[in-house]
Coordinates of N, CA and C in Angstrom, one line a residue:
X1 N 3.6 33.8 -54.3 CA 5.5 33.1 -54.0 C 5.6 32.6 -52.5
X2 N 6.1 31.8 -52.2 CA 6.1 31.4 -51.1 C 6.9 32.2 -50.2
X3 N 6.9 32.1 -48.8 CA 7.7 32.7 -48.1 C 8.8 32.2 -48.1
X4 N 10.2 32.7 -47.3 CA 11.7 32.6 -47.6 C 12.4 31.4 -47.3
X5 N 11.4 31.7 -46.1 CA 11.7 30.1 -44.9 C 11.6 28.6 -46.2
X6 N 10.5 28.9 -47.1 CA 10.2 27.6 -47.8 C 11.4 27.9 -49.5
X7 N 12.1 28.7 -49.7 CA 12.7 29.3 -51.5 C 13.4 28.3 -50.8
X8 N 13.4 27.2 -52.1 CA 14.8 26.4 -52.1 C 15.9 27.0 -53.2
X9 N 17.1 26.7 -52.7 CA 18.9 27.3 -53.5 C 18.0 27.5 -55.2
X10 N 17.9 25.6 -55.1 CA 17.3 26.2 -56.9 C 16.3 26.7 -57.2
X11 N 15.6 27.1 -56.9 CA 14.0 28.1 -56.7 C 15.0 29.4 -57.0
X12 N 15.5 30.0 -56.3 CA 16.8 31.0 -56.5 C 17.1 30.9 -58.3
X13 N 18.1 30.0 -58.0 CA 18.6 29.6 -59.3 C 17.9 29.8 -60.7
X14 N 16.7 29.0 -60.8 CA 15.7 29.2 -62.3 C 15.1 30.6 -62.3
X15 N 15.0 31.2 -60.5 CA 14.6 32.9 -61.2 C 16.0 33.8 -61.5
X16 N 17.1 33.5 -61.0 CA 18.1 33.7 -62.0 C 18.0 34.1 -63.1
X17 N 17.4 32.7 -63.8 CA 18.1 32.8 -65.1 C 16.7 33.2 -65.5
X18 N 15.7 32.5 -65.6 CA 14.4 33.2 -66.2 C 14.5 35.2 -66.5
X19 N 15.1 35.2 -65.3 CA 14.6 37.2 -65.5 C 16.2 37.5 -65.6
X20 N 17.3 36.8 -66.3 CA 18.5 37.1 -67.0 C 18.9 38.5 -66.1
X21 N 18.8 37.4 -65.0 CA 19.7 38.6 -63.4 C 21.3 38.0 -63.7
X22 N 22.4 39.0 -64.8 CA 23.4 38.5 -64.6 C 23.7 39.6 -63.7
X23 N 23.9 40.2 -63.0 CA 24.5 42.1 -62.6 C 23.8 42.5 -61.5
X24 N 24.4 42.4 -60.1 CA 24.6 42.7 -59.1 C 25.2 43.9 -58.7
X25 N 24.8 45.0 -58.6 CA 26.1 46.1 -58.0 C 25.3 46.1 -56.2
X26 N 26.1 46.6 -55.4 CA 26.0 47.0 -54.5 C 26.6 47.9 -53.6
X27 N 26.1 48.7 -53.0 CA 26.6 49.9 -52.2 C 26.9 49.1 -50.8
X28 N 27.8 49.3 -50.2 CA 28.5 47.7 -48.7 C 27.9 49.2 -47.8
X29 N 26.9 49.8 -47.3 CA 27.1 50.9 -46.1 C 26.5 50.0 -45.3
X30 N 27.4 50.7 -44.0 CA 26.8 50.9 -42.7 C 27.2 49.7 -41.7
X31 N 29.5 49.8 -41.9 CA 29.8 48.7 -41.1 C 30.2 50.1 -39.9
X32 N 30.7 50.7 -40.3 CA 30.7 51.6 -38.9 C 29.8 51.9 -37.8
X33 N 27.9 52.4 -38.4 CA 27.1 52.4 -37.7 C 26.7 51.0 -36.9
X34 N 26.8 49.3 -38.0 CA 26.5 48.4 -36.9 C 27.9 48.4 -35.8
X35 N 29.5 48.9 -36.1 CA 30.1 48.7 -34.7 C 29.5 49.9 -33.9
X36 N 28.7 50.6 -34.1 CA 28.7 51.7 -33.4 C 27.7 50.8 -32.5
X37 N 27.3 51.1 -32.7 CA 25.3 50.2 -32.6 C 26.7 48.8 -31.4
X38 N 26.9 48.0 -31.6 CA 27.7 47.1 -30.8 C 28.3 47.3 -29.8
X39 N 28.9 48.4 -29.7 CA 29.9 49.2 -29.1 C 31.1 49.0 -29.2
X40 N 31.2 49.1 -30.5 CA 32.8 48.2 -31.2 C 33.2 49.6 -31.9
X41 N 35.0 49.3 -32.0 CA 35.5 50.4 -32.8 C 35.0 50.1 -34.2
X42 N 35.1 51.0 -35.1 CA 34.6 51.1 -36.7 C 36.1 50.0 -37.0
X43 N 37.0 50.1 -36.9 CA 37.6 49.2 -37.3 C 37.2 47.2 -36.9
X44 N 36.3 47.2 -36.1 CA 35.8 46.2 -36.5 C 34.6 45.9 -36.9
X45 N 34.0 46.9 -37.2 CA 32.7 46.9 -38.8 C 33.3 46.6 -39.9
X46 N 34.1 46.8 -40.4 CA 35.1 46.9 -41.1 C 35.6 45.4 -41.5
X47 N 36.0 44.9 -40.6 CA 36.4 43.9 -40.7 C 35.6 42.8 -40.9
X48 N 34.1 43.2 -40.3 CA 33.0 42.1 -40.5 C 32.7 42.3 -41.7
X49 N 32.5 43.5 -42.7 CA 32.7 44.3 -43.6 C 33.6 43.2 -44.6
X50 N 34.1 42.7 -44.4 CA 34.9 41.8 -45.8 C 34.2 40.3 -45.8
X51 N 34.1 39.8 -44.6 CA 33.2 38.5 -44.9 C 32.4 38.8 -45.0
X52 N 31.2 39.9 -44.3 CA 29.9 39.8 -45.3 C 30.7 39.5 -47.4
X53 N 30.9 40.1 -47.7 CA 31.5 40.4 -49.4 C 31.5 38.7 -49.4
X54 N 32.9 37.9 -49.0 CA 32.8 36.6 -48.9 C 31.7 35.9 -49.2
X55 N 30.6 35.7 -48.0 CA 29.1 35.5 -47.8 C 28.7 36.0 -49.0
X56 N 28.6 36.9 -50.0 CA 28.1 37.1 -51.0 C 28.4 36.6 -52.2
X57 N 29.7 36.9 -52.6 CA 30.5 36.4 -53.2 C 30.0 35.2 -53.8
X58 N 29.3 34.0 -52.5 CA 29.6 32.8 -52.6 C 28.2 32.3 -52.8
X59 N 27.3 33.3 -52.3 CA 25.9 33.4 -52.9 C 25.9 33.0 -54.3
X60 N 26.3 34.9 -54.6 CA 26.4 35.0 -56.6 C 26.7 33.7 -56.9
X61 N 27.7 33.2 -57.2 CA 28.4 31.7 -57.8 C 27.0 30.5 -57.1
X62 N 26.3 30.5 -55.9 CA 25.6 29.8 -56.1 C 24.2 29.7 -56.8
X63 N 23.8 31.1 -56.7 CA 22.5 31.4 -57.9 C 23.2 31.8 -59.1
X64 N 24.2 31.6 -59.6 CA 24.6 31.4 -60.9 C 24.8 32.8 -61.3
X65 N 25.1 34.3 -60.8 CA 25.2 35.0 -61.0 C 26.4 35.2 -61.5
X66 N 26.4 36.4 -62.9 CA 28.2 36.7 -63.1 C 29.0 37.3 -62.8
X67 N 27.8 38.2 -62.6 CA 28.6 39.6 -62.1 C 28.3 40.0 -60.8
X68 N 29.2 40.7 -60.1 CA 29.1 41.7 -59.1 C 30.4 42.3 -58.6
X69 N 29.2 43.7 -58.4 CA 30.0 44.8 -58.6 C 29.9 46.0 -56.9
X70 N 31.0 45.9 -56.0 CA 31.0 46.2 -54.9 C 30.9 47.4 -54.6
X71 N 30.6 48.7 -54.1 CA 31.4 49.3 -53.4 C 32.7 49.9 -52.8
X72 N 33.6 49.6 -52.9 CA 34.8 49.6 -51.6 C 34.8 50.5 -50.7
X73 N 35.4 52.2 -51.7 CA 36.1 53.4 -51.3 C 35.9 54.4 -52.3
X74 N 35.3 55.4 -51.9 CA 34.9 56.5 -52.6 C 35.5 57.6 -52.8
X75 N 36.2 58.0 -54.1 CA 36.7 59.4 -54.1 C 36.2 60.0 -53.1
X76 N 35.4 60.3 -52.5 CA 35.0 60.7 -51.1 C 35.7 60.8 -49.5
X77 N 35.6 58.6 -49.2 CA 36.5 58.3 -49.0 C 37.3 59.1 -48.2
X78 N 38.3 59.9 -49.1 CA 39.5 60.6 -48.7 C 39.8 61.0 -47.4
X79 N 38.4 62.2 -47.3 CA 37.8 62.7 -46.9 C 37.7 63.0 -45.3
X80 N 37.7 60.8 -45.4 CA 37.3 60.4 -43.1 C 39.1 60.7 -42.9
X81 N 39.0 60.1 -41.8 CA 40.4 60.7 -40.5 C 40.9 59.7 -41.5
X82 N 42.3 60.2 -41.1 CA 43.7 59.3 -41.5 C 43.6 58.6 -40.6
X83 N 43.6 57.9 -39.6 CA 44.0 56.6 -39.1 C 43.0 55.8 -39.7
X84 N 41.4 56.6 -40.2 CA 40.4 55.1 -40.6 C 41.2 55.0 -42.3
X85 N 41.3 56.3 -42.6 CA 41.5 55.9 -44.3 C 42.8 54.7 -44.3
X86 N 44.0 54.7 -43.6 CA 45.1 54.0 -43.8 C 44.9 52.9 -43.2
X87 N 43.3 52.7 -42.0 CA 43.0 51.4 -42.2 C 42.9 50.7 -42.4
X88 N 42.1 51.9 -44.0 CA 41.0 51.0 -44.9 C 41.7 50.1 -45.8
X89 N 43.4 51.5 -46.4 CA 44.1 50.8 -47.6 C 45.0 49.5 -47.0
X90 N 45.4 49.9 -45.7 CA 46.1 48.1 -45.7 C 45.1 47.1 -45.0
X91 N 44.1 47.6 -45.2 CA 42.6 46.6 -44.3 C 42.7 45.0 -46.4
X92 N 42.2 46.9 -46.9 CA 42.2 46.4 -49.2 C 43.3 45.2 -48.7
X93 N 44.4 45.9 -48.4 CA 45.7 45.2 -49.3 C 45.9 43.9 -48.2
X94 N 45.7 44.1 -47.5 CA 45.8 42.8 -46.5 C 44.9 41.2 -47.0
X95 N 44.0 42.0 -46.8 CA 42.5 40.9 -47.3 C 42.7 40.1 -49.6
X96 N 43.2 41.2 -50.2 CA 43.5 40.7 -51.6 C 44.4 39.4 -51.2
X97 N 46.4 40.0 -50.5 CA 46.5 38.8 -50.1 C 46.1 37.5 -49.5
X98 N 45.3 38.2 -48.9 CA 45.5 36.6 -48.1 C 44.0 35.9 -48.9
X99 N 43.1 36.0 -49.2 CA 42.6 36.3 -50.0 C 42.3 35.5 -51.7
X100 N 43.0 36.3 -52.6 CA 42.9 35.9 -53.8 C 43.4 34.1 -54.4
X101 N 44.2 33.9 -53.3 CA 44.7 32.2 -53.9 C 42.6 31.2 -53.2
X102 N 42.6 32.1 -52.7 CA 40.5 30.6 -52.3 C 40.4 31.1 -54.1
X103 N 40.1 32.6 -54.3 CA 38.9 33.2 -55.3 C 39.6 32.5 -56.5
X104 N 40.9 32.9 -56.4 CA 41.2 32.3 -57.8 C 41.1 31.1 -58.1
X105 N 41.2 29.8 -57.1 CA 39.9 28.2 -56.5 C 39.1 28.0 -57.2
X106 N 38.0 29.1 -56.2 CA 37.0 29.3 -56.3 C 36.5 29.2 -58.2
X107 N 37.8 30.1 -59.4 CA 37.7 30.3 -60.3 C 36.8 31.8 -60.3
X108 N 36.8 32.6 -59.5 CA 36.6 34.7 -59.9 C 37.5 35.1 -60.7
X109 N 36.8 35.9 -61.0 CA 37.8 36.7 -61.9 C 37.7 37.4 -61.5
X110 N 39.0 38.7 -60.8 CA 38.8 40.0 -59.5 C 39.8 40.8 -60.9
X111 N 38.3 42.0 -60.5 CA 39.1 43.4 -61.0 C 38.8 44.4 -60.0
X112 N 39.6 45.7 -61.0 CA 38.9 46.9 -60.0 C 38.4 47.7 -60.4
X113 N 37.8 48.8 -60.6 CA 37.5 50.3 -61.1 C 37.3 51.1 -60.6
X114 N 38.2 52.4 -60.8 CA 38.3 53.6 -60.1 C 40.2 54.2 -60.7
X115 N 40.0 55.2 -60.3 CA 41.1 55.6 -60.0 C 42.4 55.0 -59.4
X116 N 43.0 54.0 -59.6 CA 44.2 53.5 -59.0 C 45.4 54.1 -59.1
X117 N 45.3 55.0 -60.4 CA 46.4 55.7 -60.0 C 47.1 56.4 -58.5
X118 N 46.4 56.8 -57.7 CA 46.3 57.5 -56.1 C 46.4 56.3 -55.4
X119 N 46.7 55.1 -55.3 CA 46.5 54.8 -54.6 C 48.7 54.3 -54.2
X120 N 49.0 53.7 -53.0 CA 50.1 53.2 -53.0 C 50.9 52.6 -54.0
X121 N 52.1 53.0 -54.2 CA 52.8 52.1 -55.2 C 52.9 50.3 -54.8
X122 N 52.4 50.1 -53.4 CA 52.3 48.5 -53.3 C 50.9 48.5 -52.8
X123 N 50.3 49.1 -53.2 CA 48.6 48.4 -52.8 C 48.4 49.0 -54.6
X124 N 48.9 49.3 -55.4 CA 48.9 48.7 -56.7 C 49.4 47.3 -57.1
X125 N 50.4 46.7 -56.6 CA 51.3 46.0 -57.2 C 50.4 44.7 -56.4
X126 N 49.4 44.7 -55.7 CA 49.1 44.0 -55.0 C 47.8 43.6 -55.8
X127 N 46.5 45.6 -56.2 CA 45.7 44.9 -56.9 C 46.3 44.2 -58.4
X128 N 47.3 44.3 -58.8 CA 47.3 44.0 -60.5 C 47.9 42.4 -60.2
X129 N 48.7 41.5 -59.2 CA 48.7 40.3 -59.1 C 47.4 39.9 -59.0
X130 N 46.8 40.3 -58.4 CA 45.4 39.7 -58.0 C 44.8 39.8 -59.4
X131 N 44.7 40.6 -59.8 CA 44.0 40.7 -61.5 C 44.4 39.9 -62.4
X132 N 46.0 39.7 -62.6 CA 46.8 38.9 -63.4 C 46.6 37.4 -62.8
X133 N 46.5 37.6 -61.8 CA 46.0 35.2 -61.6 C 45.0 35.1 -61.9
X134 N 43.6 36.0 -61.6 CA 42.4 35.8 -62.1 C 42.2 36.1 -63.3
X135 N 42.6 36.8 -64.3 CA 42.2 37.0 -65.3 C 41.4 35.9 -66.4
X136 N 42.2 34.5 -66.4 CA 41.6 34.0 -67.2 C 40.3 33.3 -66.5
X137 N 40.3 33.3 -65.9 CA 38.8 32.6 -64.8 C 37.5 32.7 -65.3
X138 N 36.6 31.6 -65.2 CA 35.3 32.0 -65.7 C 34.5 32.0 -65.3
X139 N 34.3 32.2 -63.9 CA 33.7 32.2 -63.0 C 32.7 33.3 -62.5
X140 N 32.7 34.0 -61.4 CA 31.9 35.1 -60.5 C 32.7 36.2 -61.4
X141 N 32.9 37.5 -61.5 CA 33.2 38.5 -62.1 C 33.0 38.9 -60.6
X142 N 34.2 39.4 -59.8 CA 33.7 40.2 -59.3 C 34.5 41.6 -58.9
X143 N 34.0 42.9 -59.6 CA 34.1 43.9 -59.9 C 34.4 45.3 -58.4
X144 N 36.0 45.4 -58.2 CA 35.6 46.3 -56.7 C 36.0 47.6 -57.3
X145 N 35.1 48.8 -56.9 CA 35.2 49.8 -57.0 C 36.0 50.8 -56.3
X146 N 36.9 51.1 -56.1 CA 38.4 51.3 -55.3 C 38.8 52.3 -56.0
X147 N 38.6 53.6 -55.0 CA 39.1 55.0 -55.1 C 38.1 55.8 -56.2
X148 N 37.0 55.6 -56.1 CA 35.7 55.1 -57.6 C 34.2 56.2 -57.0
X149 N 34.9 57.5 -58.1 CA 33.6 58.3 -58.5 C 32.6 57.7 -59.9
X150 N 31.6 58.2 -59.8 CA 30.9 58.0 -61.2 C 31.1 58.8 -61.9
X151 N 31.4 60.8 -61.8 CA 31.0 61.3 -62.2 C 32.7 61.6 -62.4
X152 N 33.7 61.6 -61.6 CA 35.0 61.5 -62.3 C 35.4 60.3 -63.7
X153 N 34.6 59.3 -63.6 CA 34.9 58.1 -64.8 C 34.1 58.9 -65.7
X154 N 33.4 59.3 -65.8 CA 32.5 59.7 -66.6 C 33.4 60.9 -67.5
X155 N 34.4 62.0 -66.8 CA 34.4 62.9 -67.3 C 35.8 62.4 -67.8
X156 N 36.2 61.4 -67.2 CA 37.5 60.6 -67.7 C 37.4 59.8 -68.7
X157 N 36.0 59.7 -69.1 CA 35.5 58.6 -70.2 C 35.2 59.9 -71.2
X158 N 35.2 60.9 -71.1 CA 35.2 62.7 -72.2 C 36.4 62.8 -72.6
X159 N 37.3 62.9 -71.2 CA 38.6 63.3 -71.9 C 39.2 62.4 -73.0
X160 N 38.8 61.1 -72.8 CA 39.6 60.3 -73.5 C 39.1 59.9 -75.2
X161 N 37.4 60.4 -75.0 CA 37.0 60.3 -76.8 C 37.7 61.6 -77.1
X162 N 37.9 62.7 -76.2 CA 38.1 64.5 -77.2 C 39.8 63.6 -77.4
X163 N 41.0 62.7 -77.0 CA 42.2 63.0 -77.3 C 42.1 61.9 -78.2
X164 N 40.8 60.9 -78.5 CA 41.5 60.3 -79.3 C 40.7 60.9 -80.9
X165 N 40.7 62.2 -81.2 CA 39.8 62.8 -81.8 C 38.4 62.5 -82.7
X166 N 37.5 62.2 -81.4 CA 36.6 61.3 -82.4 C 35.4 62.6 -83.1
X167 N 34.8 62.6 -83.8 CA 34.2 63.9 -83.9 C 32.5 63.5 -83.4
X168 N 31.9 64.9 -83.1 CA 31.4 65.2 -82.1 C 29.8 63.8 -81.8
X169 N 29.7 64.1 -84.1 CA 28.5 63.4 -84.5 C 28.9 61.6 -84.3
X170 N 30.3 61.3 -83.8 CA 30.7 60.4 -83.9 C 29.9 59.5 -82.5
X171 N 30.2 60.3 -81.5 CA 30.1 60.1 -80.5 C 28.4 59.4 -80.1
X172 N 28.9 58.7 -79.4 CA 27.1 58.0 -78.9 C 27.3 57.1 -77.7
X173 N 26.2 56.6 -77.5 CA 26.1 55.8 -76.0 C 26.5 54.7 -75.6
X174 N 27.5 54.0 -77.0 CA 27.5 52.7 -76.9 C 30.1 53.4 -76.9
X175 N 29.9 54.5 -77.4 CA 31.4 54.5 -77.4 C 31.6 55.1 -76.2
X176 N 30.6 55.8 -75.6 CA 31.4 55.9 -73.6 C 31.1 55.3 -73.0
X177 N 30.2 54.1 -73.4 CA 29.9 53.3 -72.5 C 31.3 52.3 -72.1
X178 N 32.1 52.1 -73.9 CA 33.3 51.7 -74.0 C 34.9 52.2 -73.3
X179 N 34.6 53.3 -72.7 CA 35.4 54.6 -72.3 C 35.1 54.1 -70.7
X180 N 34.2 53.9 -69.9 CA 34.5 53.8 -68.8 C 34.7 52.3 -68.1
X181 N 35.2 52.9 -67.0 CA 35.8 51.9 -66.1 C 35.3 50.2 -66.0
X182 N 33.9 49.9 -66.5 CA 32.9 48.8 -66.2 C 32.8 47.9 -67.8
X183 N 33.8 48.8 -68.8 CA 33.9 48.6 -70.3 C 33.8 46.5 -70.4
X184 N 32.5 46.6 -71.1 CA 33.8 44.6 -71.2 C 32.1 44.0 -69.8
X185 N 31.6 44.7 -69.4 CA 30.6 44.5 -68.1 C 29.0 44.7 -69.0
X186 N 27.9 43.5 -68.4 CA 26.0 44.6 -68.9 C 26.3 45.2 -67.4
X187 N 25.7 46.3 -67.4 CA 24.7 47.7 -67.0 C 24.1 46.6 -65.8
X188 N 24.8 47.1 -64.5 CA 24.1 46.4 -63.4 C 22.3 46.1 -63.5
X189 N 21.8 44.5 -63.2 CA 20.2 45.2 -62.7 C 19.2 45.2 -62.6
X190 N 20.2 45.0 -61.4 CA 20.1 45.3 -59.6 C 21.3 45.2 -59.2
X191 N 20.7 47.6 -58.0 CA 21.1 47.7 -57.3 C 20.9 48.0 -55.8
X192 N 21.4 47.0 -54.8 CA 21.5 46.9 -53.3 C 22.5 48.2 -52.9
X193 N 21.8 49.0 -51.9 CA 22.1 49.5 -51.2 C 21.9 48.9 -49.1
X194 N 23.0 48.3 -48.2 CA 22.5 48.5 -47.2 C 22.7 49.4 -46.7
X195 N 22.1 49.0 -45.0 CA 22.2 49.9 -44.8 C 20.9 51.4 -44.2
X196 N 20.0 50.8 -45.1 CA 18.9 51.8 -45.5 C 18.6 53.2 -46.3
X197 N 19.4 53.7 -46.0 CA 19.8 55.0 -47.1 C 19.4 54.9 -48.2
X198 N 18.7 56.4 -48.9 CA 18.3 55.7 -50.1 C 18.8 57.4 -51.1
X199 N 20.5 57.3 -51.1 CA 20.7 58.2 -51.8 C 21.7 57.2 -52.7
X200 N 22.0 57.4 -53.9 CA 23.4 56.9 -54.5 C 24.7 56.9 -55.0
X201 N 24.9 58.0 -54.1 CA 26.4 58.5 -53.9 C 26.9 58.4 -54.8
X202 N 27.4 58.8 -56.1 CA 28.2 59.5 -56.9 C 28.7 57.6 -57.4
X203 N 27.5 56.2 -57.2 CA 27.9 54.9 -57.6 C 27.3 55.0 -58.9
X204 N 28.1 54.8 -60.2 CA 27.9 53.9 -61.7 C 26.5 55.0 -62.5
X205 N 26.6 56.1 -62.0 CA 25.4 56.8 -62.5 C 25.1 56.5 -63.6
X206 N 25.7 56.7 -65.1 CA 25.8 55.8 -66.4 C 24.8 54.5 -66.1
X207 N 26.0 53.8 -65.3 CA 25.3 52.1 -65.4 C 24.4 51.5 -65.2
X208 N 24.1 52.8 -64.2 CA 22.7 52.3 -63.4 C 21.2 52.9 -63.6
X209 N 21.1 53.7 -65.4 CA 19.9 54.2 -66.0 C 19.2 52.7 -65.8
X210 N 18.7 52.2 -66.1 CA 17.5 50.8 -66.0 C 18.3 50.3 -65.3
X211 N 18.5 50.0 -63.5 CA 18.9 49.2 -63.0 C 17.1 48.9 -61.8
X212 N 17.3 48.6 -61.5 CA 15.9 48.2 -60.3 C 16.9 48.3 -59.2
X213 N 16.3 49.2 -57.9 CA 16.6 49.6 -56.9 C 16.4 48.9 -55.6
X214 N 16.8 48.3 -54.8 CA 16.8 47.8 -53.3 C 17.3 47.8 -52.8
X215 N 16.4 48.6 -51.4 CA 17.0 49.0 -50.1 C 17.2 48.1 -49.3
X216 N 18.0 48.0 -48.5 CA 17.5 47.0 -47.6 C 18.3 48.0 -45.8
X217 N 17.4 48.1 -44.8 CA 17.3 48.2 -43.4 C 19.1 47.6 -43.2
X218 N 18.8 46.3 -43.6 CA 20.3 45.5 -42.1 C 22.0 46.5 -42.9
X219 N 22.4 46.7 -42.1 CA 23.8 47.1 -42.1 C 24.6 45.8 -43.4
X220 N 26.0 46.5 -43.3 CA 26.2 45.4 -43.9 C 27.1 44.5 -43.9
X221 N 27.6 44.7 -42.5 CA 28.2 43.4 -42.1 C 27.3 42.4 -41.3
X222 N 25.9 42.8 -41.2 CA 24.9 41.7 -41.4 C 24.0 40.8 -42.9
X223 N 24.5 41.3 -44.0 CA 24.1 40.5 -45.4 C 24.8 39.8 -44.9
X224 N 23.9 38.4 -45.3 CA 23.9 37.1 -45.9 C 23.4 36.7 -47.2
X225 N 23.0 35.8 -47.1 CA 23.2 34.7 -47.9 C 21.4 35.2 -48.2
X226 N 20.9 35.2 -46.9 CA 19.4 34.9 -46.8 C 19.0 36.2 -47.4
X227 N 19.7 37.1 -46.8 CA 19.5 38.6 -47.6 C 19.3 38.6 -48.5
X228 N 20.3 38.2 -49.5 CA 20.5 38.4 -50.9 C 19.8 37.6 -51.5
X229 N 18.9 36.6 -50.8 CA 18.2 35.6 -51.7 C 17.0 36.6 -51.9
X230 N 16.4 37.4 -50.3 CA 15.2 38.5 -51.1 C 15.5 39.2 -51.3
X231 N 16.5 39.7 -51.8 CA 16.7 40.6 -52.7 C 16.7 40.1 -54.0
X232 N 17.0 39.4 -54.3 CA 17.0 38.1 -55.6 C 14.9 38.1 -55.8
X233 N 14.3 37.5 -55.0 CA 12.9 38.1 -55.0 C 12.0 38.9 -55.3
X234 N 12.5 39.8 -54.6 CA 12.0 41.4 -54.8 C 12.3 42.1 -56.2
X235 N 13.1 41.1 -56.9 CA 13.4 41.5 -58.4 C 12.7 41.1 -59.0
X236 N 12.3 39.5 -58.7 CA 11.6 38.8 -59.4 C 10.4 39.5 -59.7
X237 N 9.9 40.3 -58.7 CA 8.3 41.0 -58.7 C 7.8 41.7 -59.3
X238 N 9.5 42.7 -59.1 CA 10.0 44.1 -60.6 C 8.9 43.7 -61.8
X239 N 8.4 44.6 -62.5 CA 8.3 44.4 -63.9 C 9.4 45.5 -64.3
X240 N 10.5 45.3 -65.3 CA 11.1 46.3 -65.8 C 11.0 46.5 -67.2
X241 N 11.0 47.9 -67.3 CA 10.5 48.7 -68.6 C 11.3 49.1 -69.2
X242 N 12.5 50.0 -68.7 CA 13.4 50.3 -69.9 C 13.1 51.3 -70.9
X243 N 12.3 52.2 -69.7 CA 12.1 53.4 -70.1 C 11.0 53.5 -71.3
X244 N 10.1 52.3 -71.3 CA 8.8 52.2 -72.1 C 7.9 52.7 -71.5

């Protein structure tokens, strides 16, 4: 395999097609550590993280990757300092209001996964407006995990099944998958975690059963198109076995 500097975008697109790489999930970690390293406030790390997401979304479109799921705010993140939580809620809302029109013009489908009932009424309205505007698009499906926790997701799926009166013998993997937030989307082929940490952090526990894992030392604000290329090339080196 050529080194990264010699790889063309067309070759990356061919790899995506040949390996059937449809769905990338990302744990966007390291905003605060990036800011600390540079002597900046955490807020700057989060703002730079938004730029990295825009860059990655465009790269997925360029490479022909149809689904991108990103971990934006977990159910555990409420335990952070109130000032940071408030900032993140405001940043999320303001970013969506600012960027949704452009994403719509780029044919992006915006979806949200998580317990959105815990968010403010104003933020819920912003999310719903973004979803409604882009729901008929046919480009990259961007799934933003916000107030998301995989254990809660699975618990809620089981509760829904029970409420429907499904007999125990009729419960199977397909039924559970259909009750998850990600129903209708393929499971991730590749899970990327930035920032060097080696843990899953309650993210897509059901869906990543056979995903390939890729951890980079780059903090999320440093993640760019070349970093995504590196992840795709590493994915191409893997031999997926699906338990066989």
